[in-house]
PDB file of C-alpha atoms in Angstrom:
ATOM      1  CA  GLU A   1      59.858  88.393 135.918  1.00 83.00           C
ATOM      2  CA  ALA A   2      63.670  87.518 135.515  1.00 81.00           C
ATOM      3  CA  GLN A   3      65.633  89.600 138.341  1.00 92.00           C
ATOM      4  CA  VAL A   4      68.418  88.708 140.809  1.00 96.00           C
ATOM      5  CA  THR A   5      67.061  89.386 144.373  1.00 97.00           C
ATOM      6  CA  GLN A   6      69.514  90.315 147.167  1.00 97.00           C
ATOM      7  CA  ASN A   7      69.016  90.914 150.918  1.00 97.00           C
ATOM      8  CA  PRO A   8      69.614  93.317 152.919  1.00 97.00           C
ATOM      9  CA  ARG A   9      69.715  95.903 151.184  1.00 97.00           C
ATOM     10  CA  TYR A  10      71.081  97.574 154.298  1.00 97.00           C
ATOM     11  CA  LEU A  11      72.927  96.785 156.576  1.00 97.00           C
ATOM     12  CA  ILE A  12      74.609  98.394 159.747  1.00 97.00           C
ATOM     13  CA  THR A  13      77.247  96.115 161.828  1.00 96.00           C
ATOM     14  CA  VAL A  14      80.026  96.163 164.379  1.00 96.00           C
ATOM     15  CA  THR A  15      83.426  94.370 163.900  1.00 97.00           C
ATOM     16  CA  GLY A  16      82.966  90.447 164.409  1.00 96.00           C
ATOM     17  CA  LYS A  17      79.290  89.511 163.918  1.00 97.00           C
ATOM     18  CA  LYS A  18      79.264  87.370 161.071  1.00 97.00           C
ATOM     19  CA  LEU A  19      76.793  88.192 158.745  1.00 97.00           C
ATOM     20  CA  THR A  20      75.672  86.834 155.452  1.00 98.00           C
ATOM     21  CA  VAL A  21      73.921  88.668 152.764  1.00 98.00           C
ATOM     22  CA  THR A  22      71.602  86.299 150.558  1.00 98.00           C
ATOM     23  CA  CYS A  23      71.181  85.967 146.591  1.00 98.00           C
ATOM     24  CA  SER A  24      68.733  84.577 144.806  1.00 98.00           C
ATOM     25  CA  GLN A  25      68.144  83.819 140.685  1.00 96.00           C
ATOM     26  CA  ASN A  26      65.326  82.673 139.053  1.00 94.00           C
ATOM     27  CA  MET A  27      66.317  82.798 135.221  1.00 93.00           C
ATOM     28  CA  ASN A  28      68.137  79.477 136.319  1.00 93.00           C
ATOM     29  CA  HIS A  29      71.872  80.374 135.714  1.00 92.00           C
ATOM     30  CA  GLU A  30      74.561  78.554 135.750  1.00 90.00           C
ATOM     31  CA  TYR A  31      77.128  81.418 137.266  1.00 91.00           C
ATOM     32  CA  MET A  32      76.698  83.514 139.714  1.00 94.00           C
ATOM     33  CA  SER A  33      79.535  85.599 141.396  1.00 94.00           C
ATOM     34  CA  TRP A  34      79.738  88.580 144.181  1.00 96.00           C
ATOM     35  CA  TYR A  35      81.665  91.990 144.072  1.00 96.00           C
ATOM     36  CA  ARG A  36      81.705  94.976 146.002  1.00 97.00           C
ATOM     37  CA  GLN A  37      82.568  98.132 144.222  1.00 95.00           C
ATOM     38  CA  ASP A  38      84.507 100.625 146.174  1.00 93.00           C
ATOM     39  CA  PRO A  39      85.276 104.474 144.937  1.00 87.00           C
ATOM     40  CA  GLY A  40      87.950 104.470 142.358  1.00 82.00           C
ATOM     41  CA  LEU A  41      88.782 101.286 142.350  1.00 85.00           C
ATOM     42  CA  GLY A  42      85.106  99.956 140.646  1.00 86.00           C
ATOM     43  CA  LEU A  43      83.834  96.409 140.833  1.00 91.00           C
ATOM     44  CA  ARG A  44      86.456  93.519 141.827  1.00 92.00           C
ATOM     45  CA  GLN A  45      85.295  89.777 141.961  1.00 91.00           C
ATOM     46  CA  ILE A  46      84.929  88.442 145.587  1.00 95.00           C
ATOM     47  CA  TYR A  47      84.351  84.584 144.273  1.00 94.00           C
ATOM     48  CA  TYR A  48      82.248  82.823 141.630  1.00 91.00           C
ATOM     49  CA  SER A  49      80.653  79.770 140.850  1.00 92.00           C
ATOM     50  CA  MET A  50      80.524  77.857 137.958  1.00 89.00           C
ATOM     51  CA  ASN A  51      77.217  75.453 139.135  1.00 89.00           C
ATOM     52  CA  VAL A  52      76.090  73.794 142.191  1.00 91.00           C
ATOM     53  CA  GLU A  53      79.011  73.177 144.709  1.00 89.00           C
ATOM     54  CA  VAL A  54      81.557  74.684 142.330  1.00 89.00           C
ATOM     55  CA  THR A  55      83.368  77.981 143.527  1.00 92.00           C
ATOM     56  CA  ASP A  56      86.295  79.902 143.112  1.00 89.00           C
ATOM     57  CA  LYS A  57      87.947  82.595 144.163  1.00 90.00           C
ATOM     58  CA  GLY A  58      87.918  85.854 142.505  1.00 88.00           C
ATOM     59  CA  ASP A  59      90.099  88.752 143.116  1.00 87.00           C
ATOM     60  CA  VAL A  60      90.476  89.940 146.424  1.00 94.00           C
ATOM     61  CA  PRO A  61      88.796  86.453 148.657  1.00 96.00           C
ATOM     62  CA  GLU A  62      90.090  86.987 151.261  1.00 97.00           C
ATOM     63  CA  GLY A  63      87.761  87.615 154.518  1.00 97.00           C
ATOM     64  CA  TYR A  64      84.630  86.271 152.546  1.00 98.00           C
ATOM     65  CA  LYS A  65      82.802  82.867 152.012  1.00 97.00           C
ATOM     66  CA  VAL A  66      80.578  81.450 149.650  1.00 97.00           C
ATOM     67  CA  SER A  67      78.122  78.043 149.197  1.00 94.00           C
ATOM     68  CA  ARG A  68      76.443  77.001 146.472  1.00 96.00           C
ATOM     69  CA  LYS A  69      73.876  74.061 147.355  1.00 96.00           C
ATOM     70  CA  GLU A  70      71.210  75.149 145.192  1.00 95.00           C
ATOM     71  CA  LYS A  71      71.304  76.294 141.616  1.00 95.00           C
ATOM     72  CA  ARG A  72      69.447  79.345 142.403  1.00 96.00           C
ATOM     73  CA  ASN A  73      70.882  80.514 145.544  1.00 97.00           C
ATOM     74  CA  PHE A  74      74.194  81.395 146.512  1.00 97.00           C
ATOM     75  CA  PRO A  75      75.348  83.412 149.808  1.00 98.00           C
ATOM     76  CA  LEU A  76      77.804  85.396 150.788  1.00 98.00           C
ATOM     77  CA  ILE A  77      78.980  85.231 154.028  1.00 98.00           C
ATOM     78  CA  LEU A  78      81.437  86.951 156.045  1.00 97.00           C
ATOM     79  CA  GLU A  79      82.734  85.395 159.434  1.00 96.00           C
ATOM     80  CA  SER A  80      84.201  87.859 160.697  1.00 97.00           C
ATOM     81  CA  PRO A  81      83.223  91.155 159.457  1.00 97.00           C
ATOM     82  CA  SER A  82      85.837  93.972 159.727  1.00 97.00           C
ATOM     83  CA  PRO A  83      85.345  97.785 158.936  1.00 97.00           C
ATOM     84  CA  ASN A  84      88.104  97.204 155.736  1.00 96.00           C
ATOM     85  CA  GLN A  85      84.813  94.884 154.376  1.00 98.00           C
ATOM     86  CA  THR A  86      82.386  98.447 154.596  1.00 97.00           C
ATOM     87  CA  SER A  87      81.106  98.659 150.400  1.00 97.00           C
ATOM     88  CA  LEU A  88      78.447  97.714 148.003  1.00 97.00           C
ATOM     89  CA  TYR A  89      77.743  94.204 147.532  1.00 98.00           C
ATOM     90  CA  PHE A  90      76.647  92.837 144.024  1.00 97.00           C
ATOM     91  CA  CYS A  91      75.221  89.754 143.350  1.00 97.00           C
ATOM     92  CA  ALA A  92      75.138  88.639 139.680  1.00 94.00           C
ATOM     93  CA  SER A  93      73.947  85.705 137.554  1.00 93.00           C
ATOM     94  CA  SER A  94      74.434  84.721 133.912  1.00 89.00           C
ATOM     95  CA  PHE A  95      73.716  81.965 131.643  1.00 82.00           C
ATOM     96  CA  ASN A  96      77.641  81.525 130.067  1.00 73.00           C
ATOM     97  CA  GLY A  97      79.768  83.655 132.186  1.00 67.00           C
ATOM     98  CA  GLY A  98      80.311  86.822 130.151  1.00 66.00           C
ATOM     99  CA  ALA A  99      77.378  88.828 128.436  1.00 67.00           C
ATOM    100  CA  TYR A 100      74.186  88.495 129.474  1.00 76.00           C
ATOM    101  CA  THR A 101      75.633  89.136 133.412  1.00 85.00           C
ATOM    102  CA  PHE A 102      72.190  90.323 135.429  1.00 90.00           C
ATOM    103  CA  PHE A 103      73.041  92.204 138.709  1.00 94.00           C
ATOM    104  CA  GLY A 104      71.268  92.348 141.697  1.00 96.00           C
ATOM    105  CA  PRO A 105      70.081  95.906 143.201  1.00 96.00           C
ATOM    106  CA  GLY A 106      73.029  96.129 145.462  1.00 97.00           C
ATOM    107  CA  THR A 107      73.736  95.740 149.490  1.00 97.00           C
ATOM    108  CA  ARG A 108      75.755  98.387 151.053  1.00 97.00           C
ATOM    109  CA  LEU A 109      77.345  96.746 154.146  1.00 97.00           C
ATOM    110  CA  THR A 110      78.682  99.353 156.685  1.00 97.00           C
ATOM    111  CA  VAL A 111      80.393  97.917 159.073  1.00 97.00           C
ATOM    112  CA  LEU A 112      81.865  99.597 162.340  1.00 96.00           C
TER     113      LEU A 112
ATOM    114  CA  GLN B   1      99.896  97.909 135.955  1.00 59.00           C
ATOM    115  CA  LYS B   2      96.067  97.545 136.467  1.00 66.00           C
ATOM    116  CA  GLU B   3      94.288  94.662 134.586  1.00 86.00           C
ATOM    117  CA  VAL B   4      91.909  96.723 132.896  1.00 91.00           C
ATOM    118  CA  GLU B   5      92.179 100.656 132.827  1.00 92.00           C
ATOM    119  CA  GLN B   6      89.708 103.058 131.722  1.00 93.00           C
ATOM    120  CA  ASN B   7      90.508 106.586 130.875  1.00 83.00           C
ATOM    121  CA  SER B   8      90.135 108.683 133.645  1.00 74.00           C
ATOM    122  CA  GLY B   9      87.101 110.778 133.708  1.00 79.00           C
ATOM    123  CA  PRO B  10      85.294 112.449 134.383  1.00 91.00           C
ATOM    124  CA  LEU B  11      84.131 113.094 130.714  1.00 94.00           C
ATOM    125  CA  SER B  12      81.928 116.049 129.871  1.00 96.00           C
ATOM    126  CA  VAL B  13      80.355 116.559 125.866  1.00 96.00           C
ATOM    127  CA  PRO B  14      77.503 118.784 124.953  1.00 97.00           C
ATOM    128  CA  GLU B  15      74.465 116.982 123.684  1.00 97.00           C
ATOM    129  CA  GLY B  16      74.397 116.078 120.227  1.00 97.00           C
ATOM    130  CA  ALA B  17      78.463 114.958 120.714  1.00 97.00           C
ATOM    131  CA  ILE B  18      79.977 111.550 120.174  1.00 97.00           C
ATOM    132  CA  ALA B  19      81.005 110.687 123.314  1.00 96.00           C
ATOM    133  CA  SER B  20      84.469 108.572 123.554  1.00 96.00           C
ATOM    134  CA  LEU B  21      85.200 105.892 126.260  1.00 96.00           C
ATOM    135  CA  ASN B  22      88.436 104.093 126.099  1.00 96.00           C
ATOM    136  CA  CYS B  23      89.679 100.878 127.323  1.00 95.00           C
ATOM    137  CA  THR B  24      93.164  98.798 127.626  1.00 95.00           C
ATOM    138  CA  TYR B  25      93.579  95.369 129.220  1.00 93.00           C
ATOM    139  CA  SER B  26      97.344  93.967 130.424  1.00 90.00           C
ATOM    140  CA  ASP B  27      95.683  89.358 129.843  1.00 84.00           C
ATOM    141  CA  ARG B  28      96.613  88.940 125.941  1.00 83.00           C
ATOM    142  CA  GLY B  29      94.224  85.876 126.780  1.00 80.00           C
ATOM    143  CA  SER B  30      91.055  88.364 127.419  1.00 82.00           C
ATOM    144  CA  GLN B  31      88.358  86.850 124.370  1.00 80.00           C
ATOM    145  CA  SER B  32      85.232  89.032 125.837  1.00 87.00           C
ATOM    146  CA  PHE B  33      84.597  92.109 126.194  1.00 91.00           C
ATOM    147  CA  PHE B  34      81.790  94.412 127.895  1.00 92.00           C
ATOM    148  CA  TRP B  35      80.613  97.747 127.990  1.00 95.00           C
ATOM    149  CA  TYR B  36      78.231  97.877 131.482  1.00 94.00           C
ATOM    150  CA  ARG B  37      76.549 101.085 132.400  1.00 96.00           C
ATOM    151  CA  GLN B  38      75.633 102.134 136.071  1.00 96.00           C
ATOM    152  CA  TYR B  39      73.536 105.377 137.152  1.00 95.00           C
ATOM    153  CA  SER B  40      74.003 106.684 140.460  1.00 91.00           C
ATOM    154  CA  GLY B  41      72.903 104.741 143.293  1.00 88.00           C
ATOM    155  CA  LYS B  42      71.719 101.746 140.387  1.00 93.00           C
ATOM    156  CA  SER B  43      73.122  98.575 139.532  1.00 95.00           C
ATOM    157  CA  PRO B  44      74.994  97.790 136.656  1.00 93.00           C
ATOM    158  CA  GLU B  45      73.903  96.587 133.351  1.00 92.00           C
ATOM    159  CA  LEU B  46      75.065  95.596 129.663  1.00 90.00           C
ATOM    160  CA  ILE B  47      75.139  97.738 127.073  1.00 92.00           C
ATOM    161  CA  MET B  48      77.523  96.468 124.191  1.00 90.00           C
ATOM    162  CA  PHE B  49      79.353  93.177 124.101  1.00 89.00           C
ATOM    163  CA  ILE B  50      82.663  92.973 121.914  1.00 92.00           C
ATOM    164  CA  TYR B  51      84.241  89.744 120.408  1.00 88.00           C
ATOM    165  CA  SER B  52      85.622  89.977 117.498  1.00 89.00           C
ATOM    166  CA  ASN B  53      88.246  92.662 116.071  1.00 93.00           C
ATOM    167  CA  GLY B  54      86.590  95.244 114.745  1.00 95.00           C
ATOM    168  CA  ASP B  55      83.416  97.656 115.534  1.00 95.00           C
ATOM    169  CA  LYS B  56      80.140  96.495 116.624  1.00 95.00           C
ATOM    170  CA  GLU B  57      77.198  99.050 116.293  1.00 96.00           C
ATOM    171  CA  ASP B  58      73.811  98.943 118.036  1.00 94.00           C
ATOM    172  CA  GLY B  59      71.487 102.020 117.713  1.00 96.00           C
ATOM    173  CA  ARG B  60      73.958 105.150 119.229  1.00 97.00           C
ATOM    174  CA  PHE B  61      76.788 102.691 120.438  1.00 97.00           C
ATOM    175  CA  THR B  62      79.374 101.449 118.695  1.00 97.00           C
ATOM    176  CA  ALA B  63      82.083  99.095 120.544  1.00 96.00           C
ATOM    177  CA  GLN B  64      85.749  98.926 119.416  1.00 97.00           C
ATOM    178  CA  LEU B  65      87.874  96.249 119.618  1.00 95.00           C
ATOM    179  CA  ASN B  66      92.021  95.853 118.866  1.00 95.00           C
ATOM    180  CA  LYS B  67      93.564  92.592 120.327  1.00 92.00           C
ATOM    181  CA  ALA B  68      96.845  93.451 118.945  1.00 93.00           C
ATOM    182  CA  SER B  69      96.696  96.773 121.088  1.00 94.00           C
ATOM    183  CA  GLN B  70      95.013  95.097 123.583  1.00 93.00           C
ATOM    184  CA  TYR B  71      92.247  97.626 123.240  1.00 94.00           C
ATOM    185  CA  VAL B  72      88.582  98.387 123.484  1.00 96.00           C
ATOM    186  CA  SER B  73      85.902 101.519 123.326  1.00 96.00           C
ATOM    187  CA  LEU B  74      82.953 102.620 123.304  1.00 97.00           C
ATOM    188  CA  LEU B  75      81.218 105.724 121.331  1.00 97.00           C
ATOM    189  CA  ILE B  76      77.641 107.214 122.057  1.00 97.00           C
ATOM    190  CA  ARG B  77      76.759 109.362 118.948  1.00 98.00           C
ATOM    191  CA  ASP B  78      74.411 112.088 119.649  1.00 97.00           C
ATOM    192  CA  SER B  79      74.469 111.714 123.112  1.00 97.00           C
ATOM    193  CA  GLN B  80      71.639 112.716 125.101  1.00 97.00           C
ATOM    194  CA  PRO B  81      71.155 113.756 129.140  1.00 96.00           C
ATOM    195  CA  SER B  82      70.130 110.292 130.067  1.00 96.00           C
ATOM    196  CA  ASP B  83      73.648 108.469 128.749  1.00 97.00           C
ATOM    197  CA  SER B  84      74.921 110.561 132.080  1.00 97.00           C
ATOM    198  CA  ALA B  85      76.034 107.523 133.592  1.00 96.00           C
ATOM    199  CA  THR B  86      78.789 106.315 134.965  1.00 95.00           C
ATOM    200  CA  TYR B  87      80.469 103.632 131.805  1.00 96.00           C
ATOM    201  CA  LEU B  88      82.597 100.296 133.290  1.00 94.00           C
ATOM    202  CA  CYS B  89      84.651  98.139 130.694  1.00 94.00           C
ATOM    203  CA  ALA B  90      84.738  94.240 131.599  1.00 92.00           C
ATOM    204  CA  VAL B  91      86.968  91.202 130.367  1.00 90.00           C
ATOM    205  CA  THR B  92      86.790  87.823 130.853  1.00 84.00           C
ATOM    206  CA  PRO B  93      88.568  85.067 129.489  1.00 73.00           C
ATOM    207  CA  LEU B  94      87.661  82.352 127.354  1.00 60.00           C
ATOM    208  CA  SER B  95      88.937  78.673 128.690  1.00 53.00           C
ATOM    209  CA  ALA B  96      89.601  76.270 125.382  1.00 42.00           C
ATOM    210  CA  GLY B  97      86.252  74.942 126.182  1.00 47.00           C
ATOM    211  CA  GLY B  98      85.012  77.939 125.462  1.00 50.00           C
ATOM    212  CA  THR B  99      83.410  79.175 128.141  1.00 53.00           C
ATOM    213  CA  SER B 100      83.939  81.790 130.588  1.00 55.00           C
ATOM    214  CA  TYR B 101      84.322  80.073 133.731  1.00 62.00           C
ATOM    215  CA  GLY B 102      82.694  83.540 135.495  1.00 69.00           C
ATOM    216  CA  LYS B 103      85.489  85.341 135.476  1.00 75.00           C
ATOM    217  CA  LEU B 104      85.021  88.669 134.867  1.00 82.00           C
ATOM    218  CA  THR B 105      87.212  91.922 135.597  1.00 87.00           C
ATOM    219  CA  PHE B 106      85.893  95.228 135.398  1.00 90.00           C
ATOM    220  CA  GLY B 107      88.241  99.058 135.108  1.00 92.00           C
ATOM    221  CA  GLN B 108      87.647 101.590 137.715  1.00 92.00           C
ATOM    222  CA  GLY B 109      84.918 102.904 135.798  1.00 93.00           C
ATOM    223  CA  THR B 110      84.324 106.102 133.373  1.00 94.00           C
ATOM    224  CA  ILE B 111      82.052 109.470 134.878  1.00 95.00           C
ATOM    225  CA  LEU B 112      80.491 110.617 132.056  1.00 96.00           C
ATOM    226  CA  THR B 113      78.296 113.826 131.750  1.00 97.00           C
ATOM    227  CA  VAL B 114      76.598 114.814 128.861  1.00 97.00           C
ATOM    228  CA  HIS B 115      74.939 119.171 129.689  1.00 95.00           C
ATOM    229  CA  PRO B 116      72.087 120.122 128.050  1.00 91.00           C
TER     230      PRO B 116
END
């Protein structure tokens, strides 16, 4: 089954404690992205990647890091999480960067 | 001005009616336009995309694009209670090489409720 998986699905942590949210896709897609979704603000792109070792900032990259060492994986790293990073996070992948973008199930992060 | 703006909701329509969802965008370089549906607690799923001016129909859904007015809309005919969801408009630029490089900008979403 074609899918994007994220782990963990739910995470409660404290300010400053480094965390990683993993993302993996099994569709051999070149493009992968991370989004955060907040009430009234919609989905905002954090980072995107066009291929292995090729990443670029989206609209809200501050406080986040990403890496793309393998085509299938695109982890999101919060080196020092803060309460304003409490949000619902989605990983997504696509063949051509636009149409047929598949989203993962989401990770609800709470930073205390 | 937001890059992608959707008509404020929530929008409530009776079952069987036409639901009209609107979206404007500020970047004239935008080339690809998408409508996603998101049920509560779920991830977005693509329902329509359109690249050229005019209408594109898929079942009960019609996407309309007017690049001169920087306007894209989604019409849902014969609305059903199962259409109740948040609808997200998204746009992406195209490079000279013909790819969007994955840059996708979403509107804030419009909540649609279809009541029996």
